[in-house]
Short mmCIF file of C-alpha atoms in Angstrom, two decimals:
data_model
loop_
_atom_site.label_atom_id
_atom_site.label_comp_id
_atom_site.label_asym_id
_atom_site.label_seq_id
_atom_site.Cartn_x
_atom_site.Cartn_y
_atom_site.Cartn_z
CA UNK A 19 112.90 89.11 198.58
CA UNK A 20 115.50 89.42 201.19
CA UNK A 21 119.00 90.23 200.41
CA UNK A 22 119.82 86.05 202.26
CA UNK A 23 117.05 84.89 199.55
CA UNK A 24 118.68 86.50 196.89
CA UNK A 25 121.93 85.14 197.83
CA UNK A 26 120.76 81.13 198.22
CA UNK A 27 119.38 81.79 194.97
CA UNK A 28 122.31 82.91 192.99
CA UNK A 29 124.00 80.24 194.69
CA UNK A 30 121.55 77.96 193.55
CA UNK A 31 121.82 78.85 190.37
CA UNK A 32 125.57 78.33 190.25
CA UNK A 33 125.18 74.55 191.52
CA UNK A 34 123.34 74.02 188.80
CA UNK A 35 125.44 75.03 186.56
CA UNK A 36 128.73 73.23 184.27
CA UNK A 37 129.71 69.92 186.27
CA UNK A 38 133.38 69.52 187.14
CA UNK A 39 134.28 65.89 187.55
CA UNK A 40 134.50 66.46 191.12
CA UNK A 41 130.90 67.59 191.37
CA UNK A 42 129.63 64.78 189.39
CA UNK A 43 131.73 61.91 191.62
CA UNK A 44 130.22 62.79 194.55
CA UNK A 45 127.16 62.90 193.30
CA UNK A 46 127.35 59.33 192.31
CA UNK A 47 129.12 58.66 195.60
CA UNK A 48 125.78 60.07 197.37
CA UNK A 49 123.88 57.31 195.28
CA UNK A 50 125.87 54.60 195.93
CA UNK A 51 125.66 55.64 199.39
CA UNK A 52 121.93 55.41 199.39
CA UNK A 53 121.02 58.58 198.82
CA UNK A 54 117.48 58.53 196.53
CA UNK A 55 118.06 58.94 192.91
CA UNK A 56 115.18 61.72 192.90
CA UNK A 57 116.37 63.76 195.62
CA UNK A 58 119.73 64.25 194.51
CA UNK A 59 118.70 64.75 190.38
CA UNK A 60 116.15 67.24 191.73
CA UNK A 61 118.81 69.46 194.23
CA UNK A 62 121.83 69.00 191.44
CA UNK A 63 118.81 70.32 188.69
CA UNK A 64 119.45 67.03 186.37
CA UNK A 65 117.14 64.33 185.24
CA UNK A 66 117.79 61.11 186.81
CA UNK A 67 118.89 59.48 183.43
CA UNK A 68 121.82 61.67 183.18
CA UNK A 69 122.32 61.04 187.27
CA UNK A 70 122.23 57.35 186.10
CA UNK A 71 124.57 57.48 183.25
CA UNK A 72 127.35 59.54 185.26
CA UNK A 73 127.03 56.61 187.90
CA UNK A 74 127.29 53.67 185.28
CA UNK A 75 130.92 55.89 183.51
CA UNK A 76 131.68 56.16 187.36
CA UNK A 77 131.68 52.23 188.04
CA UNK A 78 133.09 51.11 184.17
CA UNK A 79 136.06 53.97 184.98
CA UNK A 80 136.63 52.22 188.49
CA UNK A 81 136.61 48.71 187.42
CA UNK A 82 138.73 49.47 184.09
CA UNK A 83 141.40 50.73 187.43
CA UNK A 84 141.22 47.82 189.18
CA UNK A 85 141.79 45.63 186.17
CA UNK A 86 145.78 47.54 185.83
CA UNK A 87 148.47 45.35 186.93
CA UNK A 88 152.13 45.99 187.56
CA UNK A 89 154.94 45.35 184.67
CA UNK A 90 156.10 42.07 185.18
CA UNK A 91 159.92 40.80 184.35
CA UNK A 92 158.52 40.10 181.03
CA UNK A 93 156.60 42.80 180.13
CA UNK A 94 159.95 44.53 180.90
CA UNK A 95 161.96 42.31 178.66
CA UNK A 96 159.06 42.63 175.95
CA UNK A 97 159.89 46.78 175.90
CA UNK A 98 163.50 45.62 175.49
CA UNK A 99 162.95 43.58 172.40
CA UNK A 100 160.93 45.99 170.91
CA UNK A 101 163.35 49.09 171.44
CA UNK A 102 166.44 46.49 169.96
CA UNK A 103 163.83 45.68 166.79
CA UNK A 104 163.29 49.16 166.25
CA UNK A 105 167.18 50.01 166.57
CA UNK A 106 168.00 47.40 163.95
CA UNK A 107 165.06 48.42 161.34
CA UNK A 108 166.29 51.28 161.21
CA UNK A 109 170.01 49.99 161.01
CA UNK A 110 168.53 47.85 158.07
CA UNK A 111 166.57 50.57 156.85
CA UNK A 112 170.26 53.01 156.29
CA UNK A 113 172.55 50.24 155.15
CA UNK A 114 169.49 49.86 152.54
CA UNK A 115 169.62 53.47 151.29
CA UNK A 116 173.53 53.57 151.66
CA UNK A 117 173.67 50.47 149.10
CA UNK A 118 171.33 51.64 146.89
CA UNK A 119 173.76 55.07 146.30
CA UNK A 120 176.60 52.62 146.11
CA UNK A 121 174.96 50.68 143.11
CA UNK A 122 173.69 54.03 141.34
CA UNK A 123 177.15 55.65 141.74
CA UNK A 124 179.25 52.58 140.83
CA UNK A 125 176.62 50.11 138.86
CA UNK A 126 179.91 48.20 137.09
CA UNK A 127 179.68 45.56 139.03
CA UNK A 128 178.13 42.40 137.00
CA UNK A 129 177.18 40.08 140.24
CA UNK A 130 174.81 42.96 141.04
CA UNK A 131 171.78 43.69 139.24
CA UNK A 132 170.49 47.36 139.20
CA UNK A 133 167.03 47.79 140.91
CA UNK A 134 164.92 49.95 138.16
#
């Protein structure tokens, strides 16, 4: 074998091995370019059902991108809402805990019942 063998064969090797996310979009660009399934699962060293599953995650990941929108004016005034709820349940929640001292500290008042 001749040391420019050796070499394309390590290299080789190394293509076959771990697939970065890179690696595997364009091979599922090459396939929906045209490129034959069997051609590309046989020079990447992967069966075509796992060629085939990394295209279908491809298109579901691309058409779950297209489906985003922008934040509207409402969605905007929905955040505010929920930031003032959360502000006053916790307003609610420390008046709550400051009363309850109140009563165990100074229970002589008659209009006020005592929580067990």
């Amino acid at each position: 074998m001749s040391s420019t063998e050796v070499s394309m064969s390590k290299r080789k090797k190394e293509e076959r091995g771990r697939f970065t996310a890179r690696r595997k979009s364009e091979a599922v660009i090459r396939l929906l370019k045209g490129e034959d399934l069997d051609t590309i699962s046989r020079e990447l060293g992967v069966t075509a059902a796992t060629l085939s599953g990394w295209r279908e995650t491809f298109l579901a990941s691309a058409e779950a991108g297209l489906k985003s929108r922008e934040p509207t004016a409402a969605d905007e005034e929905n955040l505010r809402f929920r930031a003032k709820v959360g502000e006053l349940t916790m307003q609610v929640e420390l008046l709550q805990e400051k009363a309850e001292k109140l009563e165990v500290n100074a229970p002589h008042f008659p209009w006020r019942k005592s929580r067990p």
